Amino acid sequence: MKINRDFALRLVDEAMRGGADYAEVYLKTSRNLTVEVKNQKVDAIESSVGFGYSIRVIRDMRLGFSFSTDIKESGSVVESAIEASKWTEQDNYLELPLPSNGSEAKIFDPSIASLNEEDAVNSAVLIEKSALDADSRIKKTRKASASFSEKNVHILNSRGIDNTYSSTECSAQITVVAEDNADSQMGWDFDGSRFISDLKFGDVGRNAAARALQMLGARKTSATKTHVILDNTVATEFLSIFASLLSSEAVQKGKSLLSGKLNQQVVSPLLNIIDDGCLPHRLGSRPFDDEGVPTFRKDLIKDGELLGYMYNVYTAKKDGVRSTGNAVRGGFSSLPSVGPSNMFIDAGDRPVRQNELISMLDKGICITEAMGVHMANPVSGEFSIGVSGLWIENGSVRFPVKEAVISGNILDFFSKVVALGDDLRFYGNMASPSIIVGPVDISA
C-alpha cells in the first residue's frame, strides 16, 4: 500500500488557489483481514482494502471540510470544502499546526504485513481450541476471532507539515460459555498489539475459559458497604470514563468535573494517570497525532494531583497552550477531536502483587465484570453499575457473586483507591492494574 504524496500536494495547491488561507489533506489506506472460527472450522473470513482522504480548509477564519474515497472526485472535494467555508461561522481559534520534530514509535511489524490467510486461520483456531481444551465444562464458544491490519497515514498541510507513517495491528478475542448442571456462565478475553509476537492466542482462549469457570455457582449477596477489588479489565473500563474528563474539549464545553481543578488534588494520592503515544508496540502509539503534531508522554495526574488536560490544536489555542498531540479522528471522514493515545494508571514503585490484593480484604468483592460502565454520566460523574465477581472473607475467595450493584461518583470513587496491583494490562489503548477501592456501597 502506497501513499500518493503528489496527490496530497495537488489537493493543497488547488485549495490555496481556490481561496483558502490554510489547507490540510489527510490520507489513509488500510488492508484488513479478520477470521472467525466456530467448532474448529472457519465460520467467516473478511478481507478488505480501504482508501479515503479529506481536505480541511480555513478561509477568513471559517472552516470548510470535505472527503471522498474516489481520487477522481478530488476537484469537487476541494470545491466542496471551499464552498462549505462560506457558510460556517467565523472562529478565531481555527488553526493548523506548524511542523516540529517528530517522535519515534515502534508500530510496524513486517510479520503482520506479510501474513497469509492460512496462518491467520490457524491463530483463530488456536484461540477456540485452547478455550475448549481448558475444561470439559466449556461447552460453547462465541466469536472466536483473530484480526490483522496494516495502515498508512499521510498528513500534509500548507504550513509545512508533511508527515507519514505505517502501522500494523493484530488482535484476538473470544467469548465462551461454561455449563455445570443447570448453571451457565460466560467468560471473555481480548488481547491486541502492533506486533504479532506479543499475542499469545492460546492464552486468550484459556483466560476466557477461566473467567467463565470461576463464576459457576454464582449467587446473590446482601447489601453492604465494603471495599472492592476492580480486576484490571474492570479498572480499565472505569479509566475510560475518567479519560473523557481529562479532555480539554469536555472541559471547555463545561462537561467535565475536572474543570477549574488544575494543580489540585482530585483523586487518591496513589493514582498516577499517564498518556503516552510513544510506547513501543501499543495500539494507541504513533509518531504524530491526526493533525501531524508529535506525540509524547504526559503525566496528566501525578500523586492524585491534576497537572493537565489533553489538547488538539483548536482547544490548545483556546486555552493559550500547546497541543499535547491528542488529536484523534474517527476516520478520514471525521474532523479532529480530542482523545487519548495510550492512557494508563501507573502503579508506582511499590505495587502490591496481584494475588496479595485478595488477602488484604477481610470482606469484599473482587469485581471481574461490570455491566453498563459506558452509561455513567460523564458530566455529573454519577454511576450505578451492575457487577459480578468473587466474594471475599478473611482474605480468601468464598464464592462467586452475581447481580450486585455499585453506585457513586467517579471522582469520589477514585479518591478511595487504597492499593494498586502489579498486573497492569492494556485493553486496546487503555490500561490499569487491579485496584482496591473503598468503602463502596453495594446493593443486591
Coordinates of C-alpha atoms in Angstrom, one line a residue:
M1 CA 0.0 0.0 0.0
K2 CA 1.5 3.3 -1.1
I3 CA 0.5 6.8 -0.1
N4 CA 0.4 9.2 -3.1
R5 CA 2.2 12.3 -1.8
D6 CA 1.9 14.1 -5.1
F7 CA -1.9 13.7 -4.9
A8 CA -1.9 15.3 -1.4
L9 CA 0.3 18.2 -2.7
R10 CA -2.0 18.8 -5.6
L11 CA -5.1 19.0 -3.3
V12 CA -3.5 21.5 -1.0
D13 CA -2.3 23.6 -4.0
E14 CA -5.8 23.5 -5.6
A15 CA -7.3 24.6 -2.2
M16 CA -4.9 27.5 -1.9
R17 CA -5.5 28.7 -5.4
G18 CA -9.2 28.3 -4.7
G19 CA -9.1 30.9 -2.0
A20 CA -8.2 29.0 1.2
D21 CA -5.9 30.7 3.7
Y22 CA -4.8 27.4 5.0
A23 CA -5.4 23.8 3.8
E24 CA -4.7 20.3 5.1
V25 CA -5.1 16.9 3.5
Y26 CA -5.5 13.7 5.5
L27 CA -4.9 10.4 3.5
K28 CA -5.4 6.9 4.8
T29 CA -5.1 3.5 3.3
S30 CA -5.7 0.2 5.0
R31 CA -5.7 -3.6 4.5
N32 CA -7.6 -5.8 6.9
L33 CA -8.1 -9.5 7.5
T34 CA -10.5 -11.0 10.1
V35 CA -11.1 -14.7 10.7
E36 CA -13.9 -16.1 12.8
V37 CA -13.9 -19.7 13.9
K38 CA -16.7 -21.9 15.2
N39 CA -16.3 -25.6 16.2
Q40 CA -12.7 -25.5 14.9
K41 CA -13.8 -24.6 11.4
V42 CA -13.7 -21.3 9.6
D43 CA -17.1 -19.5 10.2
A44 CA -16.2 -16.3 8.3
I45 CA -13.3 -14.6 6.6
E46 CA -13.5 -10.9 5.9
S47 CA -10.8 -9.2 3.8
S48 CA -10.9 -5.6 2.8
V49 CA -8.7 -2.8 1.3
G50 CA -9.6 0.7 2.1
F51 CA -8.7 4.2 0.9
G52 CA -10.0 7.6 1.8
Y53 CA -9.0 11.2 2.0
S54 CA -10.3 14.5 3.3
I55 CA -9.4 18.2 3.0
R56 CA -9.8 20.8 5.7
V57 CA -9.6 24.5 4.8
I58 CA -9.6 27.7 6.7
R59 CA -10.8 30.7 4.8
D60 CA -11.5 34.1 6.5
M61 CA -11.4 32.2 9.8
R62 CA -14.2 29.9 8.6
L63 CA -14.0 26.1 8.4
G64 CA -14.6 24.0 5.3
F65 CA -14.3 20.3 5.2
S66 CA -15.0 17.6 2.6
F67 CA -13.9 13.9 1.9
S68 CA -14.1 11.1 -0.6
T69 CA -12.9 7.6 -1.4
D70 CA -12.5 8.3 -5.1
I71 CA -9.4 10.1 -6.4
K72 CA -11.3 11.1 -9.5
E73 CA -13.6 13.3 -7.3
S74 CA -10.6 15.4 -5.9
G75 CA -11.6 18.5 -7.8
S76 CA -15.2 18.5 -6.5
V77 CA -13.9 17.6 -3.0
V78 CA -11.8 20.8 -2.9
E79 CA -14.6 22.9 -4.3
S80 CA -17.0 21.5 -1.7
A81 CA -14.6 22.3 1.2
I82 CA -14.2 25.9 -0.2
E83 CA -17.9 26.3 -0.6
A84 CA -18.6 25.0 2.9
S85 CA -16.3 27.6 4.4
K86 CA -18.6 30.3 3.0
W87 CA -21.4 29.2 5.2
T88 CA -19.8 28.4 8.6
E89 CA -19.4 30.9 11.4
Q90 CA -16.1 32.7 11.9
D91 CA -14.0 31.2 14.6
N92 CA -10.8 32.8 15.7
Y93 CA -9.5 29.6 17.3
L94 CA -9.2 27.8 14.0
E95 CA -5.6 26.9 13.1
L96 CA -3.4 24.3 11.5
P97 CA -0.1 23.3 13.2
L98 CA 3.4 24.1 12.2
P99 CA 6.0 21.4 11.6
S100 CA 8.1 20.2 14.6
N101 CA 10.5 17.4 15.3
G102 CA 8.6 14.1 15.3
S103 CA 8.6 11.2 17.8
E104 CA 9.7 7.6 17.3
A105 CA 7.2 4.8 17.8
K106 CA 7.8 1.1 17.1
I107 CA 4.4 0.3 15.5
F108 CA 5.1 -1.7 12.3
D109 CA 5.5 -5.4 12.2
P110 CA 6.5 -6.9 8.8
S111 CA 5.2 -10.3 10.0
I112 CA 1.7 -8.9 10.0
A113 CA 2.1 -7.1 6.7
S114 CA 3.1 -10.4 5.1
L115 CA 0.8 -12.7 7.0
N116 CA -1.0 -15.2 4.8
E117 CA -4.6 -16.4 5.2
E118 CA -3.6 -19.9 6.5
D119 CA -1.6 -18.5 9.4
A120 CA -4.5 -16.2 10.3
V121 CA -6.9 -19.1 10.3
N122 CA -4.6 -21.2 12.5
S123 CA -4.3 -18.3 15.0
A124 CA -8.1 -18.1 15.3
V125 CA -8.4 -21.9 15.6
L126 CA -5.9 -21.9 18.4
I127 CA -7.9 -19.4 20.4
E128 CA -11.0 -21.5 20.3
K129 CA -9.2 -24.9 20.8
S130 CA -7.4 -23.5 23.9
A131 CA -10.7 -22.5 25.4
L132 CA -12.4 -25.8 24.7
D133 CA -9.4 -27.8 26.0
A134 CA -9.2 -25.9 29.2
D135 CA -12.1 -27.8 30.9
S136 CA -14.8 -30.2 29.9
R137 CA -17.4 -27.7 31.3
I138 CA -16.6 -25.2 28.5
K139 CA -19.4 -26.2 26.2
K140 CA -19.8 -23.4 23.7
T141 CA -17.8 -20.6 22.1
R142 CA -18.9 -17.4 20.5
K143 CA -17.0 -15.1 18.2
A144 CA -13.5 -16.7 18.4
S145 CA -11.7 -14.3 16.1
A146 CA -8.3 -13.0 15.1
S147 CA -7.8 -9.7 13.2
F148 CA -4.8 -8.3 11.4
S149 CA -4.4 -5.0 9.6
E150 CA -1.9 -2.7 8.0
K151 CA -2.5 1.1 7.7
N152 CA -0.7 4.1 6.2
V153 CA -1.5 7.7 7.1
H154 CA -0.2 10.9 5.5
I155 CA -0.9 14.4 6.7
L156 CA 0.2 17.4 4.6
N157 CA -0.8 21.0 5.2
S158 CA 0.0 24.4 3.8
R159 CA 2.1 25.4 6.8
G160 CA 4.8 22.8 6.1
I161 CA 3.7 19.6 7.8
D162 CA 4.4 16.6 5.6
N163 CA 4.2 13.5 7.8
T164 CA 3.6 9.9 7.1
Y165 CA 3.7 6.6 9.0
S166 CA 2.9 2.9 8.5
S167 CA 1.5 0.8 11.3
T168 CA 0.2 -2.7 11.9
E169 CA -2.3 -4.2 14.4
C170 CA -3.4 -7.6 15.4
S171 CA -6.0 -8.7 18.0
A172 CA -7.6 -11.8 19.4
Q173 CA -10.8 -12.3 21.3
I174 CA -13.3 -14.9 22.3
T175 CA -16.5 -15.4 24.4
V176 CA -17.1 -18.8 25.9
V177 CA -19.9 -20.5 27.9
A178 CA -19.3 -22.8 30.8
E179 CA -22.0 -25.1 31.9
D180 CA -22.4 -27.2 35.1
N181 CA -25.8 -28.9 35.6
A182 CA -28.4 -26.1 35.2
D183 CA -25.9 -23.3 35.7
S184 CA -24.4 -21.4 32.8
Q185 CA -21.8 -18.6 32.9
M186 CA -20.0 -16.6 30.2
G187 CA -16.3 -15.5 30.1
W188 CA -14.5 -13.2 27.7
D189 CA -10.9 -12.2 26.9
F190 CA -9.2 -9.9 24.4
D191 CA -5.6 -9.0 23.6
G192 CA -4.1 -6.7 21.0
S193 CA -0.8 -5.3 19.8
R194 CA 1.1 -3.7 16.9
F195 CA 3.3 -6.9 16.8
I196 CA 2.1 -10.4 16.4
S197 CA 4.9 -11.8 18.6
D198 CA 3.2 -10.1 21.6
L199 CA 0.0 -12.1 21.2
K200 CA -0.4 -15.5 22.9
F201 CA -3.5 -16.6 21.1
G202 CA -3.9 -19.7 23.3
D203 CA -3.8 -17.6 26.4
V204 CA -6.8 -15.6 25.2
G205 CA -8.8 -18.8 25.0
R206 CA -7.6 -20.1 28.4
N207 CA -8.2 -16.8 30.1
A208 CA -11.8 -16.6 28.8
A209 CA -12.4 -20.1 30.0
A210 CA -11.1 -19.4 33.4
R211 CA -13.3 -16.3 33.8
A212 CA -16.4 -18.4 32.9
L213 CA -15.5 -21.3 35.2
Q214 CA -14.8 -19.2 38.2
M215 CA -18.4 -17.8 38.1
L216 CA -20.2 -21.2 38.1
G217 CA -22.4 -21.4 41.1
A218 CA -22.7 -17.6 41.4
R219 CA -25.3 -16.3 43.9
K220 CA -26.6 -13.1 45.1
T221 CA -25.3 -11.3 48.2
S222 CA -26.9 -8.9 50.6
A223 CA -26.5 -5.1 50.6
T224 CA -23.4 -3.9 52.4
K225 CA -20.7 -1.2 52.4
T226 CA -17.2 -2.6 52.0
H227 CA -14.0 -2.5 49.9
V228 CA -13.9 -3.9 46.4
I229 CA -11.2 -5.0 44.1
L230 CA -11.6 -4.0 40.5
D231 CA -9.7 -6.5 38.4
N232 CA -7.6 -4.9 35.6
T233 CA -10.3 -5.4 33.0
V234 CA -12.9 -3.5 35.1
A235 CA -10.5 -0.9 36.3
T236 CA -9.7 -0.2 32.7
E237 CA -13.4 0.4 31.9
F238 CA -13.5 2.9 34.8
L239 CA -10.4 4.6 33.5
S240 CA -12.2 5.1 30.1
I241 CA -14.8 7.2 31.9
F242 CA -12.1 9.2 33.6
A243 CA -10.4 9.7 30.2
S244 CA -13.3 11.8 29.0
L245 CA -13.0 14.1 32.0
L246 CA -9.3 14.8 31.0
S247 CA -10.3 16.0 27.5
S248 CA -9.8 19.8 27.1
E249 CA -12.8 19.7 24.7
A250 CA -15.0 18.4 27.5
V251 CA -13.6 21.0 30.0
Q252 CA -14.2 23.9 27.6
K253 CA -17.7 22.8 27.0
G254 CA -18.5 22.5 30.7
K255 CA -18.8 18.8 30.5
S256 CA -16.0 17.7 32.8
L257 CA -15.9 17.5 36.6
L258 CA -12.2 18.5 36.4
S259 CA -12.9 21.9 35.0
G260 CA -11.1 24.6 37.1
K261 CA -9.2 22.0 39.1
L262 CA -5.6 22.3 37.7
N263 CA -2.9 21.8 40.3
Q264 CA -5.4 20.5 42.8
Q265 CA -5.8 17.1 44.5
V266 CA -8.6 15.4 42.6
V267 CA -8.2 11.7 43.4
S268 CA -6.3 9.4 45.7
P269 CA -2.6 10.3 46.0
L270 CA -1.8 6.7 45.0
L271 CA -3.0 7.4 41.4
N272 CA -0.8 8.4 38.5
I273 CA -2.6 8.7 35.2
I274 CA -0.4 8.9 32.1
D275 CA -1.0 9.3 28.4
D276 CA 1.9 8.2 26.2
G277 CA 1.7 7.9 22.4
C278 CA 5.3 6.6 22.0
L279 CA 5.0 3.3 23.9
P280 CA 6.5 0.5 21.7
H281 CA 4.0 -1.9 20.2
R282 CA 0.9 -0.4 21.8
L283 CA -2.2 0.1 19.8
G284 CA -2.5 3.8 20.6
S285 CA 1.1 4.6 19.6
R286 CA 2.0 6.6 16.6
P287 CA 4.8 9.2 15.9
F288 CA 2.3 12.1 15.5
D289 CA -1.4 12.6 16.1
D290 CA -4.2 13.1 13.5
E291 CA -3.1 16.7 12.8
G292 CA 0.6 15.9 12.4
V293 CA 1.6 17.1 16.0
P294 CA 4.3 14.8 17.6
T295 CA 3.1 12.5 20.4
F296 CA 4.8 12.3 23.7
R297 CA 4.4 11.2 27.3
K298 CA 2.2 13.3 29.6
D299 CA 1.7 13.0 33.3
L300 CA -1.9 14.1 33.5
I301 CA -2.4 13.2 37.1
K302 CA 0.5 12.7 39.5
D303 CA 0.1 11.6 43.1
G304 CA -3.6 12.4 42.7
E305 CA -2.9 16.0 41.6
L306 CA -4.3 17.2 38.2
L307 CA -1.4 18.5 36.1
G308 CA -3.0 19.0 32.8
Y309 CA -5.5 18.1 30.1
M310 CA -5.3 16.5 26.6
Y311 CA -5.3 19.0 23.7
N312 CA -5.6 19.2 20.0
V313 CA -4.6 22.4 18.1
Y314 CA -8.0 24.0 18.3
T315 CA -8.6 23.5 22.1
A316 CA -4.9 24.4 22.8
K317 CA -5.3 27.8 21.0
K318 CA -8.5 28.4 23.1
D319 CA -6.5 28.0 26.3
G320 CA -3.4 29.7 25.1
V321 CA -1.3 26.5 25.4
R322 CA 0.4 24.0 23.0
S323 CA -1.3 20.9 21.6
T324 CA -0.4 17.8 23.5
G325 CA -0.6 15.6 20.4
N326 CA -4.0 14.2 21.3
A327 CA -5.9 15.0 18.1
V328 CA -7.9 11.9 17.0
R329 CA -10.2 11.2 14.1
G330 CA -12.9 8.5 13.8
G331 CA -11.5 8.1 10.2
F332 CA -10.7 10.1 7.2
S333 CA -14.3 11.4 7.1
S334 CA -14.1 13.0 10.5
L335 CA -12.7 16.2 11.8
P336 CA -10.1 16.0 14.6
S337 CA -11.4 15.9 18.2
V338 CA -9.5 15.2 21.4
G339 CA -8.8 11.7 22.8
P340 CA -6.2 9.6 24.5
S341 CA -3.3 7.8 22.8
N342 CA -2.2 5.2 25.3
M343 CA -3.7 6.1 28.7
F344 CA -2.9 4.0 31.7
I345 CA -2.8 4.0 35.5
D346 CA 0.8 3.7 36.7
A347 CA 1.0 1.7 40.0
G348 CA 4.2 3.5 41.0
D349 CA 7.4 1.9 42.6
R350 CA 5.7 -0.4 45.1
P351 CA 2.7 -2.1 43.6
V352 CA 1.0 -5.0 45.5
R353 CA 1.3 -8.4 44.0
Q354 CA -2.0 -9.2 42.3
N355 CA -2.5 -12.4 44.3
E356 CA -1.9 -10.5 47.5
L357 CA -4.7 -8.0 46.9
I358 CA -7.3 -10.5 47.9
S359 CA -5.5 -11.4 51.1
M360 CA -5.7 -7.7 52.1
L361 CA -9.5 -7.8 52.4
D362 CA -11.4 -9.0 55.5
K363 CA -14.6 -8.7 53.4
G364 CA -15.5 -7.5 50.0
I365 CA -15.9 -8.4 46.3
C366 CA -13.3 -8.8 43.6
I367 CA -15.3 -7.4 40.6
T368 CA -14.5 -9.3 37.5
E369 CA -17.3 -8.0 35.3
A370 CA -19.2 -4.7 35.2
M371 CA -22.2 -4.0 33.0
G372 CA -23.1 -0.5 31.8
V373 CA -19.9 1.3 32.7
H374 CA -20.3 3.3 29.4
M375 CA -23.6 4.6 30.7
A376 CA -22.0 6.5 33.6
N377 CA -22.8 10.3 33.3
P378 CA -19.6 12.0 32.2
V379 CA -20.9 15.4 33.3
S380 CA -22.1 14.7 36.8
G381 CA -19.8 11.7 37.3
E382 CA -22.6 9.7 38.8
F383 CA -22.8 5.9 38.0
S384 CA -24.8 2.9 39.0
I385 CA -23.4 -0.3 37.6
G386 CA -24.3 -4.0 37.7
V387 CA -21.3 -6.1 38.8
S388 CA -20.4 -9.7 39.3
G389 CA -17.3 -11.3 40.8
L390 CA -15.9 -13.2 43.7
W391 CA -17.0 -12.8 47.4
I392 CA -14.0 -12.5 49.8
E393 CA -13.9 -13.1 53.5
N394 CA -10.9 -13.2 55.8
G395 CA -8.5 -12.8 52.8
S396 CA -9.9 -15.7 50.8
V397 CA -12.4 -16.2 48.0
R398 CA -15.5 -17.9 49.3
F399 CA -18.0 -18.0 46.4
P400 CA -18.9 -16.2 43.1
V401 CA -21.4 -13.3 43.3
K402 CA -23.9 -12.1 40.7
E403 CA -26.4 -9.3 40.2
A404 CA -24.8 -6.9 42.6
V405 CA -24.8 -3.1 42.0
I406 CA -22.3 -0.5 43.0
S407 CA -23.0 3.2 42.7
G408 CA -21.3 6.5 43.4
N409 CA -19.5 9.4 41.9
I410 CA -16.4 8.8 39.7
L411 CA -14.2 11.4 41.4
D412 CA -15.2 10.2 44.9
F413 CA -14.7 6.6 43.7
F414 CA -11.1 7.3 42.5
S415 CA -10.4 9.2 45.7
K416 CA -11.0 6.0 47.6
V417 CA -8.2 3.9 45.9
V418 CA -6.1 2.3 48.7
A419 CA -3.9 -0.1 46.8
L420 CA -2.8 -1.0 43.2
G421 CA -1.7 -4.3 41.9
D422 CA 1.3 -5.3 39.7
D423 CA -0.8 -6.7 36.9
L424 CA -1.1 -3.7 34.5
R425 CA -2.6 -4.8 31.2
F426 CA -3.7 -3.0 28.1
Y427 CA -7.1 -3.5 26.6
G428 CA -6.9 -1.6 23.3
N429 CA -5.3 1.8 24.1
M430 CA -6.3 1.9 27.8
A431 CA -4.7 0.1 30.8
S432 CA -4.8 -0.3 34.5
P433 CA -3.7 -2.7 37.2
S434 CA -6.2 -4.2 39.6
I435 CA -7.0 -1.7 42.3
I436 CA -8.7 -1.8 45.7
V437 CA -11.3 0.9 46.3
G438 CA -13.5 1.6 49.3
P439 CA -15.5 1.5 51.2
V440 CA -18.2 1.3 48.4
D441 CA -22.0 0.9 48.7
I442 CA -23.1 -2.5 47.3
S443 CA -26.7 -3.2 46.8
A444 CA -28.3 -6.5 45.8

